[in-house]
Coordinates of C-alpha atoms and ligand atoms in Angstrom, one line a residue:
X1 CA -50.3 11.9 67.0
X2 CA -52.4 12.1 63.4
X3 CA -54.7 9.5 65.1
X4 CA -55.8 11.2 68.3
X5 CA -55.8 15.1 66.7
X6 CA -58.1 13.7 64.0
X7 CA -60.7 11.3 66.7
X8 CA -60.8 14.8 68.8
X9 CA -61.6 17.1 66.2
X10 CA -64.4 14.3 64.9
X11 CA -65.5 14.2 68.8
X12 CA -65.4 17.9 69.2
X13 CA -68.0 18.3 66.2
X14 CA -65.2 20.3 63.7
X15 CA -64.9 19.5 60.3
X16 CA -62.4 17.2 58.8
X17 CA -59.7 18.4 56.2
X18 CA -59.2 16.4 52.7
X19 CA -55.8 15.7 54.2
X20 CA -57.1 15.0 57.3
X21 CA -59.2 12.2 55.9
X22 CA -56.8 11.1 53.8
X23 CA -54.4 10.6 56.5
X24 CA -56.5 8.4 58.9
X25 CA -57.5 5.8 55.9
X26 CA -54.1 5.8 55.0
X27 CA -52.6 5.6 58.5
X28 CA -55.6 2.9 59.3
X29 CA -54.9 0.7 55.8
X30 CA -51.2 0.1 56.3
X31 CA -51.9 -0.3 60.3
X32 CA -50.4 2.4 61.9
X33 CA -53.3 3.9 63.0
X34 CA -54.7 0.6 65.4
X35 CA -58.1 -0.6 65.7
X36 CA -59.1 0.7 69.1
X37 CA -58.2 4.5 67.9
X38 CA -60.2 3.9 64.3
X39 CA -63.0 2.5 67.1
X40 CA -62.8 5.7 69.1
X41 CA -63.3 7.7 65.5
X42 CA -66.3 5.1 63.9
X43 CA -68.1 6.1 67.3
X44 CA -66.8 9.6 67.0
X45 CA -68.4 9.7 63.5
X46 CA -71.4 8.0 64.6
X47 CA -72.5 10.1 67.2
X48 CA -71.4 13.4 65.6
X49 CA -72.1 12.7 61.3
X50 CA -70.4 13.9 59.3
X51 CA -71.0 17.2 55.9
X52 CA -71.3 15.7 52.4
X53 CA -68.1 16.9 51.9
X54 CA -66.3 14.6 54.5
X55 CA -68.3 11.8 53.2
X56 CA -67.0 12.4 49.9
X57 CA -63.9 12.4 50.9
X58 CA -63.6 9.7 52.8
X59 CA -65.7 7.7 50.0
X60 CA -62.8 8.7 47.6
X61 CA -59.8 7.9 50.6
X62 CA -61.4 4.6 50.9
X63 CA -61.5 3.9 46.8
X64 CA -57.9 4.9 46.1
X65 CA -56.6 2.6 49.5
X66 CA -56.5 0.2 46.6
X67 CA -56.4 -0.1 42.7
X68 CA -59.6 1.6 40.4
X69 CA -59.9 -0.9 37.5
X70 CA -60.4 0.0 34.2
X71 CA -63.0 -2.1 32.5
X72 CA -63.0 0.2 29.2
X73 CA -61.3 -2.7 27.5
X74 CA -64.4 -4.8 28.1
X75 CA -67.0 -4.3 25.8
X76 CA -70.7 -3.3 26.7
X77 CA -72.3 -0.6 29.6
X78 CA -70.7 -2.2 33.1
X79 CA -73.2 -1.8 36.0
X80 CA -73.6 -3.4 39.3
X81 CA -76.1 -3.4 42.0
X82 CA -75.3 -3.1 45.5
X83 CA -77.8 -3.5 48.5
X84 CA -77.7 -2.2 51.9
X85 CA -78.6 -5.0 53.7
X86 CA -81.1 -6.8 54.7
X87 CA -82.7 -10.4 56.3
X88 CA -82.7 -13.1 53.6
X89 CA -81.4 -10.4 51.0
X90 CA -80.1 -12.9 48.9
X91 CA -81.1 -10.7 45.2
X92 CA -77.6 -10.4 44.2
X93 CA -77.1 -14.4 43.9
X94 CA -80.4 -13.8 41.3
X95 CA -79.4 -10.5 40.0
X96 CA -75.8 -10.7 39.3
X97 CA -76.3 -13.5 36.5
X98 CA -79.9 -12.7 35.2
X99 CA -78.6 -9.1 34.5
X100 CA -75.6 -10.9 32.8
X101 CA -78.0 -13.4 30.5
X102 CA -79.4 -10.1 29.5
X103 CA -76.2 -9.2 28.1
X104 CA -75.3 -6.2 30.8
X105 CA -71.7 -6.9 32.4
X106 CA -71.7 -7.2 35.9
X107 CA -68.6 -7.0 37.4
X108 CA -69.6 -6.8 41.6
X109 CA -67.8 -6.4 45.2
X110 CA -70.3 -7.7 47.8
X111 CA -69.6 -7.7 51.8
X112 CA -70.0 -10.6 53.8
X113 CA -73.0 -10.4 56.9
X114 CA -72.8 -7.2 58.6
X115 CA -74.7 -6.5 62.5
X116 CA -78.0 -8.8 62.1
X117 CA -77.9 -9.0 58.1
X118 CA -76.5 -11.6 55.7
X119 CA -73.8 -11.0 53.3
X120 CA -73.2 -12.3 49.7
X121 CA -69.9 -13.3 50.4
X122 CA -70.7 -15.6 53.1
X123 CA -73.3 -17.1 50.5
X124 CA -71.1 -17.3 48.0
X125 CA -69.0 -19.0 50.2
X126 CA -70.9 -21.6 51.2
X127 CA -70.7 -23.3 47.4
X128 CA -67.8 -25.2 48.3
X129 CA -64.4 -24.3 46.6
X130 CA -66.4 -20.8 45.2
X131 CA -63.1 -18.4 45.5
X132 CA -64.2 -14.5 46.1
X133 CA -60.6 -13.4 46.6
X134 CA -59.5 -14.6 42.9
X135 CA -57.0 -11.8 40.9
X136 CA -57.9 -8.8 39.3
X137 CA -56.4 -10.4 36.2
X138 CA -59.2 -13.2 36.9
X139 CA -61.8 -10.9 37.5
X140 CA -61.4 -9.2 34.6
X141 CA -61.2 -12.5 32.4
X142 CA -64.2 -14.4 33.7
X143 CA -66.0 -10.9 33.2
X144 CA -64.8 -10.8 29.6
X145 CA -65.8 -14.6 29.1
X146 CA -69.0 -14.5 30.8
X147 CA -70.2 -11.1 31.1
X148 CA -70.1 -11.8 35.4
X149 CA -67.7 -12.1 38.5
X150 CA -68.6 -11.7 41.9
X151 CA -65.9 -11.1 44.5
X152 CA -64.9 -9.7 47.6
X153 CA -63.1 -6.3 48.8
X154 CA -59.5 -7.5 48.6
X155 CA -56.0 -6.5 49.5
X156 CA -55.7 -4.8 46.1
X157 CA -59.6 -3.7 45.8
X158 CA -60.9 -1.1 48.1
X159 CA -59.0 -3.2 51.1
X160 CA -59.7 0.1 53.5
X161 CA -63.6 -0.8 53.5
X162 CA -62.2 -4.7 53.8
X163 CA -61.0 -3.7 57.4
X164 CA -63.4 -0.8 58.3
X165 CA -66.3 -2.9 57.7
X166 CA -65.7 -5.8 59.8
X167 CA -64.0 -2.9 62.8
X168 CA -68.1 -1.4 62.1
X169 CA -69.6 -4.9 62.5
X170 CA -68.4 -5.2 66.2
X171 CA -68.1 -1.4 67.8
X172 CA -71.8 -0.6 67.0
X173 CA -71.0 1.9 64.3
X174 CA -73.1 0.1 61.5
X175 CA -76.0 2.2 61.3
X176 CA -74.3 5.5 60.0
X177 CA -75.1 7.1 56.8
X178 CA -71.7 8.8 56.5
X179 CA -70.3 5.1 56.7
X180 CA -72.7 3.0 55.1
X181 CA -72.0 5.4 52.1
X182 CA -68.6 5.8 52.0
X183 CA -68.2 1.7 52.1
X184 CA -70.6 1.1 49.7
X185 CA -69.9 3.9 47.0
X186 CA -65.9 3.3 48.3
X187 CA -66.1 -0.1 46.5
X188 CA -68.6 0.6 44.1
X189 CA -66.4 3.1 42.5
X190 CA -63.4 0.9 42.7
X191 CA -64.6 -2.2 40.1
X192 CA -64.5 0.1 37.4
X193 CA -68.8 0.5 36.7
X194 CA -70.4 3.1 34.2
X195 CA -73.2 3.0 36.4
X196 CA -75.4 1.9 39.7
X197 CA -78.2 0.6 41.3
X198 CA -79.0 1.1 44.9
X199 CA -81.3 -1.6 46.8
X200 CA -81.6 0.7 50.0
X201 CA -83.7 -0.9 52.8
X202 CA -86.6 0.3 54.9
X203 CA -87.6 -1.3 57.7
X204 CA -87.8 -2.9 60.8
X205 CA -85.1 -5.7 59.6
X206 CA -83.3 -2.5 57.8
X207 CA -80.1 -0.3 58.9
X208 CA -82.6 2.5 58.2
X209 CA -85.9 2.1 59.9
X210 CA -87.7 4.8 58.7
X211 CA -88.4 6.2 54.8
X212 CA -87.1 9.4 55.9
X213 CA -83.5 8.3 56.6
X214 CA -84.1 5.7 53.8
X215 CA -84.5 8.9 51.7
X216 CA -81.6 10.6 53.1
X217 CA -78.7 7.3 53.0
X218 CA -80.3 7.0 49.0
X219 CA -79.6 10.8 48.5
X220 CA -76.1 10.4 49.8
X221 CA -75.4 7.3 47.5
X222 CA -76.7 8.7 44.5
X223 CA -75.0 12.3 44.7
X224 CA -71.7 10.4 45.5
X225 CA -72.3 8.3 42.2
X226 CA -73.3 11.1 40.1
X227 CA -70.7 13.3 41.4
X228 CA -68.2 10.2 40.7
X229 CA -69.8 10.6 36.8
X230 CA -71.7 7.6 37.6
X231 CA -75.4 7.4 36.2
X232 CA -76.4 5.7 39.6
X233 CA -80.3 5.3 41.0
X234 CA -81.6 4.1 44.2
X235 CA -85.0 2.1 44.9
X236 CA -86.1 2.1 48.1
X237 CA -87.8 -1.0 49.3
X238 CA -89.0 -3.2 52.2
X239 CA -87.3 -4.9 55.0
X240 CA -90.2 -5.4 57.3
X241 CA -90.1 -8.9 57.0
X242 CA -87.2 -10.7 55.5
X243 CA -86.9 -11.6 52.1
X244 CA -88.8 -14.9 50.8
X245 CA -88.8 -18.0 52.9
X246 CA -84.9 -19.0 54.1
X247 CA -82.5 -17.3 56.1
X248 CA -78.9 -18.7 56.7
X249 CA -76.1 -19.0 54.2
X250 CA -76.7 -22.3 52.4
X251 CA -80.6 -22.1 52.3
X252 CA -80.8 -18.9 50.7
X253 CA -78.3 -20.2 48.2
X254 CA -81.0 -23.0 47.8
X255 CA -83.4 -20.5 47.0
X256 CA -82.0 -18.7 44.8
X257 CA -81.8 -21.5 42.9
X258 CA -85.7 -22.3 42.8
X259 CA -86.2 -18.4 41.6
X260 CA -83.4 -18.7 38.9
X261 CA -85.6 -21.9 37.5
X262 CA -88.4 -19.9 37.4
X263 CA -90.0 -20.7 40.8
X264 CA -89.3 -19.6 44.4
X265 CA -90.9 -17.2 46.3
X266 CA -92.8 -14.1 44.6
X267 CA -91.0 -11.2 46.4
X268 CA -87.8 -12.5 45.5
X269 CA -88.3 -13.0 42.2
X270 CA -90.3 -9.5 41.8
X271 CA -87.6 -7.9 42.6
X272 CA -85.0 -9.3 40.6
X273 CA -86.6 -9.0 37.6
X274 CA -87.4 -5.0 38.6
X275 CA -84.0 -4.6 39.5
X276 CA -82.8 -5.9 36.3
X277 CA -85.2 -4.3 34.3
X278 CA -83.5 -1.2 35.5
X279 CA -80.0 -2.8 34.7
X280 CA -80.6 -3.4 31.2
X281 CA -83.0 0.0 30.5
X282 CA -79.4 1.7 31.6
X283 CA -76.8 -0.3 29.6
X284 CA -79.3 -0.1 26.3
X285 CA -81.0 3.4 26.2
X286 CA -82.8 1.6 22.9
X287 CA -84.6 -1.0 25.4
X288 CA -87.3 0.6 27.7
X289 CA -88.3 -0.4 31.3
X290 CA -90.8 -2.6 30.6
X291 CA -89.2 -4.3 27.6
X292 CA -86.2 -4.7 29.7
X293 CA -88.9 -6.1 32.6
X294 CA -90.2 -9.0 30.3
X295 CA -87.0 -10.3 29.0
X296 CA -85.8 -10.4 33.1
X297 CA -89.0 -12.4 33.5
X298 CA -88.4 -14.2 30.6
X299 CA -85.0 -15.4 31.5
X300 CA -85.8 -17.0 34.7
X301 CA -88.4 -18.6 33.2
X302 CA -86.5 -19.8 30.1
X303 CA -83.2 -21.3 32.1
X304 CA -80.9 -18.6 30.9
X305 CA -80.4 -17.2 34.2
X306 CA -80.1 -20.6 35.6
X307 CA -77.2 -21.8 33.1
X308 CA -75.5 -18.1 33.5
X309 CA -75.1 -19.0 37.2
X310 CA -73.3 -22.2 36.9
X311 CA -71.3 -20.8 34.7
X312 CA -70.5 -18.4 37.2
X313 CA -69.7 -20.9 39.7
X314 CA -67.6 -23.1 37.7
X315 CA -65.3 -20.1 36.7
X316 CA -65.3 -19.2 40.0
X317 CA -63.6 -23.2 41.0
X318 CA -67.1 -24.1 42.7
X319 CA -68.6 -27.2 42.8
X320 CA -71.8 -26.6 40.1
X321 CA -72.8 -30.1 40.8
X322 CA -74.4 -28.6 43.9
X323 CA -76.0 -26.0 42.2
X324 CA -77.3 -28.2 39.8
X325 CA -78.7 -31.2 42.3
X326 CA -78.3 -28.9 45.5
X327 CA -80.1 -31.5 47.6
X328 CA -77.0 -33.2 47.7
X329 CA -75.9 -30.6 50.2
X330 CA -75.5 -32.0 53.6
X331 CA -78.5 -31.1 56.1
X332 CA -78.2 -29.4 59.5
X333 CA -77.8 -32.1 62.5
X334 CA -80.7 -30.5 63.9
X335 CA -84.2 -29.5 63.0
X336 CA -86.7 -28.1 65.1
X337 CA -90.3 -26.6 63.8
X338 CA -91.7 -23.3 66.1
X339 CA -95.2 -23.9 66.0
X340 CA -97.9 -20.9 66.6
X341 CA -99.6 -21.0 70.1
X342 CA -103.0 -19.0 69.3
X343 CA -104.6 -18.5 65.6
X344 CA -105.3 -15.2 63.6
X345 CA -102.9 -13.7 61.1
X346 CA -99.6 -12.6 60.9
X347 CA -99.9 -8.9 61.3
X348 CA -95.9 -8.2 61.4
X349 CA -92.6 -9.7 62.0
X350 CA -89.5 -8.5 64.1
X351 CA -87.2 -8.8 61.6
X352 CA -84.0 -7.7 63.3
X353 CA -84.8 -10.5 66.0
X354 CA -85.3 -13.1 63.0
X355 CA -81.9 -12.4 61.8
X356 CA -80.1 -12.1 65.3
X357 CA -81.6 -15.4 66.0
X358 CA -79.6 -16.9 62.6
X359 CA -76.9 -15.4 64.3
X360 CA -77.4 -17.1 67.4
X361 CA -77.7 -20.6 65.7
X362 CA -74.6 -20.6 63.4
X363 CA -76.1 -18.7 60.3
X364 CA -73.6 -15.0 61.4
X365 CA -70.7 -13.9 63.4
X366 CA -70.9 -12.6 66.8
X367 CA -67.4 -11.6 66.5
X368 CA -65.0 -11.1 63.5
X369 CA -63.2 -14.5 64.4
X370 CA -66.5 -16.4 64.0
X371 CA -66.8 -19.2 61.6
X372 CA -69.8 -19.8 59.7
X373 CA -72.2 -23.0 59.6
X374 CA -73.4 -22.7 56.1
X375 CA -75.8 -25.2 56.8
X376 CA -77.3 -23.4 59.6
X377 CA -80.8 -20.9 58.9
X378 CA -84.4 -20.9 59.5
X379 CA -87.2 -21.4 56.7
X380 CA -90.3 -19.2 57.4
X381 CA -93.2 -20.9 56.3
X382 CA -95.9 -18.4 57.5
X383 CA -95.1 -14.1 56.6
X384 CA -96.9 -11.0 57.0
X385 CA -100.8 -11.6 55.9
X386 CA -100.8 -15.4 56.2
X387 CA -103.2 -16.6 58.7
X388 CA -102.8 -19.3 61.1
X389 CA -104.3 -21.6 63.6
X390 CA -102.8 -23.1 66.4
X391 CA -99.9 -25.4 65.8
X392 CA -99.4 -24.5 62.2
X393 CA -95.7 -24.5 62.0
X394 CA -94.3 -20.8 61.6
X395 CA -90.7 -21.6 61.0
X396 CA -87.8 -24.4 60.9
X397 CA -84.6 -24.0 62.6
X398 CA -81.5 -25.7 61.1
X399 CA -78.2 -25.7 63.1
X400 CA -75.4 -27.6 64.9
X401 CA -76.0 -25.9 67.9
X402 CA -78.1 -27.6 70.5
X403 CA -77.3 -25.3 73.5
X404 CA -78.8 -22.3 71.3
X405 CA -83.0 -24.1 70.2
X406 CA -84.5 -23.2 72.8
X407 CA -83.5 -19.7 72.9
X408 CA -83.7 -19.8 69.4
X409 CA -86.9 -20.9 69.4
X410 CA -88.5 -18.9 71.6
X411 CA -86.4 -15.8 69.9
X412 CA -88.4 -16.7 67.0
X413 CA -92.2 -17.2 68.1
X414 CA -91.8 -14.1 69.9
X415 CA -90.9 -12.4 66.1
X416 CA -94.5 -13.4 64.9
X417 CA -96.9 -10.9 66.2
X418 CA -100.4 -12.6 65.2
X419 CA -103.6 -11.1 65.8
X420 CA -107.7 -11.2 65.0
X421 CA -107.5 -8.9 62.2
X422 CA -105.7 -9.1 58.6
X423 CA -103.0 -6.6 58.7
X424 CA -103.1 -4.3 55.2
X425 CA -100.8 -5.5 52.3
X426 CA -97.9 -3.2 52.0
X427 CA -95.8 -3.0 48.6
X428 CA -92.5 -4.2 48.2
X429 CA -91.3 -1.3 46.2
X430 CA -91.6 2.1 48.3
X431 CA -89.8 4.4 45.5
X432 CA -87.3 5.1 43.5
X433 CA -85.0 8.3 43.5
X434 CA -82.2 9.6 41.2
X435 CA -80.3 12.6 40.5
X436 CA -83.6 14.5 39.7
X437 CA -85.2 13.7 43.0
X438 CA -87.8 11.2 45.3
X439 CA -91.0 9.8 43.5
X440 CA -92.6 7.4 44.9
X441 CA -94.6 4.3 43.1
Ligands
URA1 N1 -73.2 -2.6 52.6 C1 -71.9 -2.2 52.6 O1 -71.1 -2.5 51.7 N2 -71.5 -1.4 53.6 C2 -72.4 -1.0 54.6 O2 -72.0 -0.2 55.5 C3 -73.7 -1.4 54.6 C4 -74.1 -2.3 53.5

């Protein structure tokens, strides 16, 4: 019965217990509570929220469903990033080992692609023999040789949020700040960090559309992580059009690879380096934003970054050869450009349509037994403020699936909205907030 008391007291608007919480994660993890009645409570929760109180405690339910490590045996200030999710989000491939060159330890838990977004893990994955399910004793080895490991929520790490999140990805139930925090601070405050930042999203491409709830999921995150003793800060930033040029497993992996060597698009690489500015500024009170800002810029530039990633990879068992000649990589059977039908400039972009449609050709999941096509995505050649004429090519599609270009196609010309007038830039970075409150910059 501890199922169907707990969904009806969540659909009858009542407050949940501790022990009532405790109960369903632990009934749900060792699967005696079934998927349809967790369903019936996701929606439940949805619909009717939940206090800060539940959300802690299902945050905390959700940590202990596995091990906490303790990294105190590791030397240096451990801190992680997390984001929550976005199109062509592909900073924590860049972050994870610049931070590391920079001498912070890293140790993160990523999530694969969730609704329209992309997921690390499915990145990760698509360097071929990189393993994201490796030990906690390898974890915490390649950590203590390299000062970075990047894995997945595993049977022994967090594995509640393992199940929950892919259960959210197909009822509907993504797009709650109750659950959005209590997965990400669930695993966040399982690898054993001294401290956090938050990449929350705002946009049109975002799980939050508007700064106000941006503000609220960020408030949530960072009182969780303070309240977990966890110096933790959120910076709220853009998701009105995806994140540099590619989109789709593979190609972002690509990517990243141009920014680590010091190229690649200029969003992408802005906000790496500002993210682990703030990184290193946390683990080394002695080192001050901006410092912190020039040695991040620095270390893309100088191949530090570069060489900490293929380490990365080859203690992870993937093939670095790719990384380090990645057009090597076998291509997409098919190619098609989308070309613009009228001139102007691009005044905004759909971005949840652009990643549904790298769903649609192979790049996502439409349903949890999906495989992925790593080699599937689009490139964007034209974003917000660039201006066209007619038959510039706006974007290339990569995929397997023939059925799917011409929807896909069409899916993606009608993301463009182009007009007469140059739209106004808008910044990247929309604020920051920690335990002292909102500013924005
Ligand atoms: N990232 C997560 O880990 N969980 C969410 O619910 C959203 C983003």
């Amino acid at each position: 019965m501890i199922g169907y008391e707990i969904i009806a007291k969540k659909r009858d608007r009542h407050e949940l217990t501790r022990e009532e919480i405790d109960a369903l994660v632990r009934n749900y993890s060792s699967g005696k509570i079934p998927d349809y009645q967790m369903s019936a409570f996701l929606m439940a929760t949805y619909l009717n929220g939940m206090s800060f109180q539940e959300i802690t405690d299902l945050t905390l339910a959700m940590r202990d469903s596995g091990i906490v490590l303790d990294l105190s045996d590791i030397p240096g200030v451990k801190i992680d990033k997390h984001s929550t999710g976005g199109v062509g989000d592909k900073i924590s491939l860049i972050l994870a080992p610049l931070a590391a060159s920079m001498g912070v330890t890293v140790p993160m838990i990523s999530g694969r692609g969730l609704g329209h977004t992309g997921g690390t893990l499915d990145k990760l994955q698509s360097i071929p023999g990189f393993d994201i399910f490796i030990s906690t004793d390898r974890f915490r080895s390649i950590l203590k040789s390299i000062g970075v490991s990047m894995i997945g929520q595993t049977e022994e790490i967090a594995p509640a949020d393992r199940k929950l999140y892919a259960l959210r990805d197909v009822t509907g139930t993504i797009e709650s700040i109750p659950l959005i925090s209590a997965s990400i601070m669930s695993k966040k405050l399982a690898e054993g960090i001294d401290a956090l930042v938050l990449d929350v999203k705002v946009g049109n491409g975002a799980f939050m559309k508007t700064l106000d709830r941006a503000v609220d999921l960020a408030q949530h995150l960072v009182m969780i992580g303070e309240g977990a003793g966890k110096q933790t800060i959120a910076l709220l930033t853009s998701m009105d059009e995806p994140l540099g040029q590619a989109i789709g497993n593979w190609l972002e992996v690509a990517e990243s690879i141009e920014v680590l060597k010091g190229k690649g698009p200029t969003d992408i690489r802005e906000l790496s380096v500002i993210l682990a500015a703030y990184m290193k500024s946390m683990a080394d009170q002695k080192i001050s934003y901006d410092v912190a800002y020039n040695i991040a810029a620095e270390n893309l530039d100088n191949g530090k970054a570069f060489s900490k990633f293929i380490e990365l990879v080859k203690h992870h068992g993937g093939d670095f050869t790719l990384i380090q000649n990645p057009q090597r990589y076998p291509k997409a059977a098919l190619i098609k450009e989308v070309t613009a039908q009228n001139e102007g400039f691009v005044v905004s972009m759909n971005t949840y349509e652009i990643g549904m449609t790298g769903i649609l050709i192979g790049a996502g999941r439409q349903t949890k037994e999906d495989s992925i096509d790593h080699t599937a995505g689009i490139i964007l050649h034209k974003k917000v403020g660039d201006s066209i004429k007619k038959g510039d090519c706006l974007a290339t599609i990569y995929t397997e699936r023939e059925t799917r270009l011409d929807e896909a196609s069409r899916k993606l010309l009608n993301a463009y909205r182009i007009d007469f007038n140059a739209p106004d830039k808008q910044p990247l970075i929309l604020g920051v907030l920690d335990k002292n409150g909102f500013r924005s910059i």
